[in-house]
PDB file of C-alpha atoms in Angstrom:
ATOM      1  CA  MET A   4      69.237  58.756 110.717  1.00 43.00           C
ATOM      2  CA  ASP A   5      66.290  56.940 112.286  1.00 44.00           C
ATOM      3  CA  PRO A   6      65.288  57.637 115.926  1.00 44.00           C
ATOM      4  CA  ASP A   7      66.436  54.200 117.139  1.00 45.00           C
ATOM      5  CA  SER A   8      69.959  54.864 115.845  1.00 43.00           C
ATOM      6  CA  ASN A   9      70.009  58.222 117.586  1.00 47.00           C
ATOM      7  CA  ASP A  10      68.906  56.591 120.861  1.00 47.00           C
ATOM      8  CA  ALA A  11      71.627  53.962 120.519  1.00 44.00           C
ATOM      9  CA  LEU A  12      74.289  56.613 119.891  1.00 45.00           C
ATOM     10  CA  ASN A  13      73.120  58.643 122.885  1.00 47.00           C
ATOM     11  CA  MET A  14      73.209  55.489 125.007  1.00 45.00           C
ATOM     12  CA  LEU A  15      76.788  54.823 123.822  1.00 43.00           C
ATOM     13  CA  ASP A  16      77.722  58.361 124.841  1.00 46.00           C
ATOM     14  CA  GLY A  17      76.417  57.657 128.334  1.00 47.00           C
ATOM     15  CA  VAL A  18      78.326  54.391 128.556  1.00 44.00           C
ATOM     16  CA  MET A  19      81.476  56.095 127.302  1.00 44.00           C
ATOM     17  CA  GLU A  20      81.193  58.878 129.879  1.00 47.00           C
ATOM     18  CA  HIS A  21      80.704  56.292 132.625  1.00 47.00           C
ATOM     19  CA  THR A  22      83.699  54.278 131.389  1.00 46.00           C
ATOM     20  CA  MET A  23      85.946  57.331 131.270  1.00 47.00           C
ATOM     21  CA  GLN A  24      84.852  58.378 134.778  1.00 47.00           C
ATOM     22  CA  ASP A  25      85.704  54.940 136.126  1.00 48.00           C
ATOM     23  CA  ASN A  26      89.445  55.617 136.043  1.00 45.00           C
ATOM     24  CA  SER A  27      90.299  52.947 138.598  1.00 44.00           C
ATOM     25  CA  ARG A  28      88.848  50.271 136.327  1.00 49.00           C
ATOM     26  CA  LEU A  29      90.721  51.664 133.330  1.00 49.00           C
ATOM     27  CA  ARG A  30      93.994  51.778 135.279  1.00 47.00           C
ATOM     28  CA  LEU A  31      93.429  48.194 136.440  1.00 43.00           C
ATOM     29  CA  ASN A  32      92.914  47.018 132.859  1.00 50.00           C
ATOM     30  CA  ILE A  33      96.057  48.808 131.693  1.00 49.00           C
ATOM     31  CA  SER A  34      98.165  47.755 134.655  1.00 38.00           C
ATOM     32  CA  ARG A  35      97.485  44.112 133.854  1.00 47.00           C
ATOM     33  CA  VAL A  36      98.088  44.485 130.137  1.00 49.00           C
ATOM     34  CA  HIS A  37     101.190  42.284 130.163  1.00 57.00           C
ATOM     35  CA  GLU A  38      99.215  39.451 131.774  1.00 72.00           C
ATOM     36  CA  VAL A  39      96.766  39.210 128.862  1.00 80.00           C
ATOM     37  CA  PRO A  40      97.441  36.118 126.733  1.00 83.00           C
ATOM     38  CA  HIS A  41      98.058  36.835 123.016  1.00 90.00           C
ATOM     39  CA  ARG A  42      98.140  40.613 123.626  1.00 90.00           C
ATOM     40  CA  LYS A  43     101.672  41.059 122.306  1.00 92.00           C
ATOM     41  CA  GLU A  44     101.001  38.913 119.239  1.00 95.00           C
ATOM     42  CA  LEU A  45      97.879  40.973 118.434  1.00 96.00           C
ATOM     43  CA  GLU A  46      99.773  44.231 119.005  1.00 94.00           C
ATOM     44  CA  ASP A  47     102.604  43.081 116.723  1.00 94.00           C
ATOM     45  CA  LEU A  48     100.192  42.056 113.964  1.00 96.00           C
ATOM     46  CA  ILE A  49      98.354  45.402 114.026  1.00 96.00           C
ATOM     47  CA  SER A  50     101.693  47.231 113.966  1.00 94.00           C
ATOM     48  CA  SER A  51     102.942  45.062 111.107  1.00 94.00           C
ATOM     49  CA  ILE A  52      99.809  45.729 109.054  1.00 95.00           C
ATOM     50  CA  SER A  53     100.208  49.472 109.677  1.00 94.00           C
ATOM     51  CA  GLN A  54     103.841  49.259 108.601  1.00 94.00           C
ATOM     52  CA  ASN A  55     103.024  47.280 105.442  1.00 93.00           C
ATOM     53  CA  CYS A  56     100.161  49.542 104.401  1.00 93.00           C
ATOM     54  CA  TRP A  57     101.414  52.980 105.480  1.00 93.00           C
ATOM     55  CA  PHE A  58     105.137  52.575 106.255  1.00 91.00           C
ATOM     56  CA  ALA A  59     104.312  53.578 109.830  1.00 87.00           C
ATOM     57  CA  GLY A  60     104.675  51.292 112.846  1.00 84.00           C
ATOM     58  CA  TRP A  61     101.390  52.576 114.248  1.00 88.00           C
ATOM     59  CA  MET A  62      99.531  54.936 111.954  1.00 87.00           C
ATOM     60  CA  LYS A  63      97.051  57.190 113.788  1.00 90.00           C
ATOM     61  CA  ASP A  64      93.791  55.279 114.348  1.00 93.00           C
ATOM     62  CA  SER A  65      95.244  52.056 112.914  1.00 93.00           C
ATOM     63  CA  GLU A  66      93.403  50.045 115.537  1.00 95.00           C
ATOM     64  CA  HIS A  67      90.057  51.397 114.308  1.00 94.00           C
ATOM     65  CA  TYR A  68      90.654  50.985 110.582  1.00 93.00           C
ATOM     66  CA  ILE A  69      92.041  47.480 111.035  1.00 95.00           C
ATOM     67  CA  TRP A  70      89.122  46.532 113.311  1.00 95.00           C
ATOM     68  CA  ASN A  71      86.693  47.660 110.602  1.00 92.00           C
ATOM     69  CA  MET A  72      88.452  45.560 107.983  1.00 93.00           C
ATOM     70  CA  ALA A  73      88.939  42.505 110.202  1.00 93.00           C
ATOM     71  CA  MET A  74      85.480  42.441 111.729  1.00 91.00           C
ATOM     72  CA  GLY A  75      83.640  42.964 108.459  1.00 77.00           C
ATOM     73  CA  GLU A  76      82.515  46.566 108.884  1.00 68.00           C
ATOM     74  CA  ALA A  77      84.645  47.933 106.038  1.00 72.00           C
ATOM     75  CA  VAL A  78      83.584  47.903 102.392  1.00 76.00           C
ATOM     76  CA  SER A  79      87.154  47.179 101.282  1.00 87.00           C
ATOM     77  CA  ARG A  80      90.284  45.674 102.796  1.00 91.00           C
ATOM     78  CA  GLN A  81      92.454  48.082 100.804  1.00 92.00           C
ATOM     79  CA  TRP A  82      94.316  50.396 103.174  1.00 91.00           C
ATOM     80  CA  GLY A  83      97.084  52.739 102.120  1.00 92.00           C
ATOM     81  CA  VAL A  84      99.342  50.876  99.715  1.00 94.00           C
ATOM     82  CA  GLY A  85      98.364  47.465 101.076  1.00 92.00           C
ATOM     83  CA  LEU A  86      95.522  45.024 101.277  1.00 92.00           C
ATOM     84  CA  LEU A  87      94.557  42.911 104.286  1.00 93.00           C
ATOM     85  CA  SER A  88      94.759  39.237 103.356  1.00 93.00           C
ATOM     86  CA  ASP A  89      92.232  36.593 104.362  1.00 92.00           C
ATOM     87  CA  SER A  90      94.865  34.998 106.581  1.00 95.00           C
ATOM     88  CA  GLU A  91      95.558  38.321 108.369  1.00 95.00           C
ATOM     89  CA  VAL A  92      91.837  38.830 108.944  1.00 95.00           C
ATOM     90  CA  ALA A  93      91.491  35.309 110.331  1.00 95.00           C
ATOM     91  CA  LYS A  94      94.518  35.808 112.603  1.00 97.00           C
ATOM     92  CA  LEU A  95      93.240  39.185 113.876  1.00 97.00           C
ATOM     93  CA  ARG A  96      89.872  37.643 114.726  1.00 96.00           C
ATOM     94  CA  GLU A  97      91.500  34.674 116.431  1.00 97.00           C
ATOM     95  CA  LEU A  98      93.911  36.778 118.487  1.00 97.00           C
ATOM     96  CA  SER A  99      91.225  39.274 119.481  1.00 96.00           C
ATOM     97  CA  SER A 100      89.028  36.441 120.664  1.00 95.00           C
ATOM     98  CA  LYS A 101      91.853  34.780 122.604  1.00 95.00           C
ATOM     99  CA  ALA A 102      92.962  38.101 124.117  1.00 94.00           C
ATOM    100  CA  GLY A 103      89.401  39.057 125.036  1.00 94.00           C
ATOM    101  CA  GLY A 104      89.854  42.500 123.550  1.00 94.00           C
ATOM    102  CA  TRP A 105      91.674  44.703 121.099  1.00 95.00           C
ATOM    103  CA  ILE A 106      94.822  46.803 121.095  1.00 94.00           C
ATOM    104  CA  CYS A 107      94.474  50.579 121.166  1.00 91.00           C
ATOM    105  CA  TRP A 108      97.095  53.328 121.068  1.00 89.00           C
ATOM    106  CA  ALA A 109      97.044  55.074 124.459  1.00 85.00           C
ATOM    107  CA  ARG A 110      98.129  58.655 123.838  1.00 78.00           C
ATOM    108  CA  TRP A 111      98.597  59.293 127.549  1.00 75.00           C
ATOM    109  CA  GLN A 112     101.062  56.383 127.767  1.00 71.00           C
ATOM    110  CA  GLU A 113     102.452  56.754 124.239  1.00 81.00           C
ATOM    111  CA  GLN A 114     102.149  53.029 123.655  1.00 85.00           C
ATOM    112  CA  PRO A 115      99.600  50.414 122.655  1.00 89.00           C
ATOM    113  CA  VAL A 116      97.439  48.945 125.435  1.00 90.00           C
ATOM    114  CA  HIS A 117      94.946  46.104 125.661  1.00 91.00           C
ATOM    115  CA  VAL A 118      91.298  47.141 125.958  1.00 92.00           C
ATOM    116  CA  PRO A 119      88.693  44.502 126.917  1.00 94.00           C
ATOM    117  CA  THR A 120      86.158  43.848 124.148  1.00 94.00           C
ATOM    118  CA  CYS A 121      83.230  45.404 126.038  1.00 93.00           C
ATOM    119  CA  ASP A 122      85.175  48.678 126.468  1.00 93.00           C
ATOM    120  CA  TRP A 123      86.682  48.559 122.978  1.00 93.00           C
ATOM    121  CA  ILE A 124      83.261  48.355 121.332  1.00 93.00           C
ATOM    122  CA  VAL A 125      82.242  51.546 123.140  1.00 92.00           C
ATOM    123  CA  LEU A 126      85.483  53.341 122.251  1.00 92.00           C
ATOM    124  CA  HIS A 127      85.253  52.222 118.630  1.00 92.00           C
ATOM    125  CA  ALA A 128      81.603  53.281 118.337  1.00 91.00           C
ATOM    126  CA  ARG A 129      82.563  56.679 119.708  1.00 91.00           C
ATOM    127  CA  TRP A 130      85.376  56.944 117.158  1.00 91.00           C
ATOM    128  CA  LEU A 131      83.046  55.904 114.321  1.00 89.00           C
ATOM    129  CA  ARG A 132      80.530  58.494 115.412  1.00 89.00           C
ATOM    130  CA  SER A 133      83.188  61.222 115.325  1.00 89.00           C
ATOM    131  CA  ARG A 134      84.333  60.098 111.861  1.00 82.00           C
ATOM    132  CA  ILE A 135      80.898  60.324 110.276  1.00 79.00           C
ATOM    133  CA  GLY A 136      80.090  63.727 111.707  1.00 67.00           C
ATOM    134  CA  PHE A 137      77.357  62.935 114.201  1.00 56.00           C
ATOM    135  CA  GLU A 138      77.123  65.384 117.037  1.00 48.00           C
ATOM    136  CA  LYS A 139      75.637  64.876 120.467  1.00 50.00           C
ATOM    137  CA  GLU A 140      72.260  66.557 120.673  1.00 42.00           C
TER     138      GLU A 140
END
């Protein structure tokens, strides 16, 4: 990995730590989740894709895998026994844009919650980093 990538990952760690420490902001975002336009439609689509591909209403880390496929970061749209269609990708992008974020499974609430795009990108980058084996230096 080149030094610039390492710096970016370390910066993301700092942002993530700051975000997690700012619990009042996180609670505010979650408490207003039902006020977010298109949130429920996005949540239902992610759940439906998980169900179609894995026979699970919300497979662990579905939000991350589906984000990768919908936002062009994945090599393939094959997932489990299914394949994301062009129309599903277009709808995910549209709903994410309209909702101003993404849907993430909140383990502490045992339900999906809306996460604003700026926070989601940090959470997703952190998840990606953990998946590819990078460790904080």
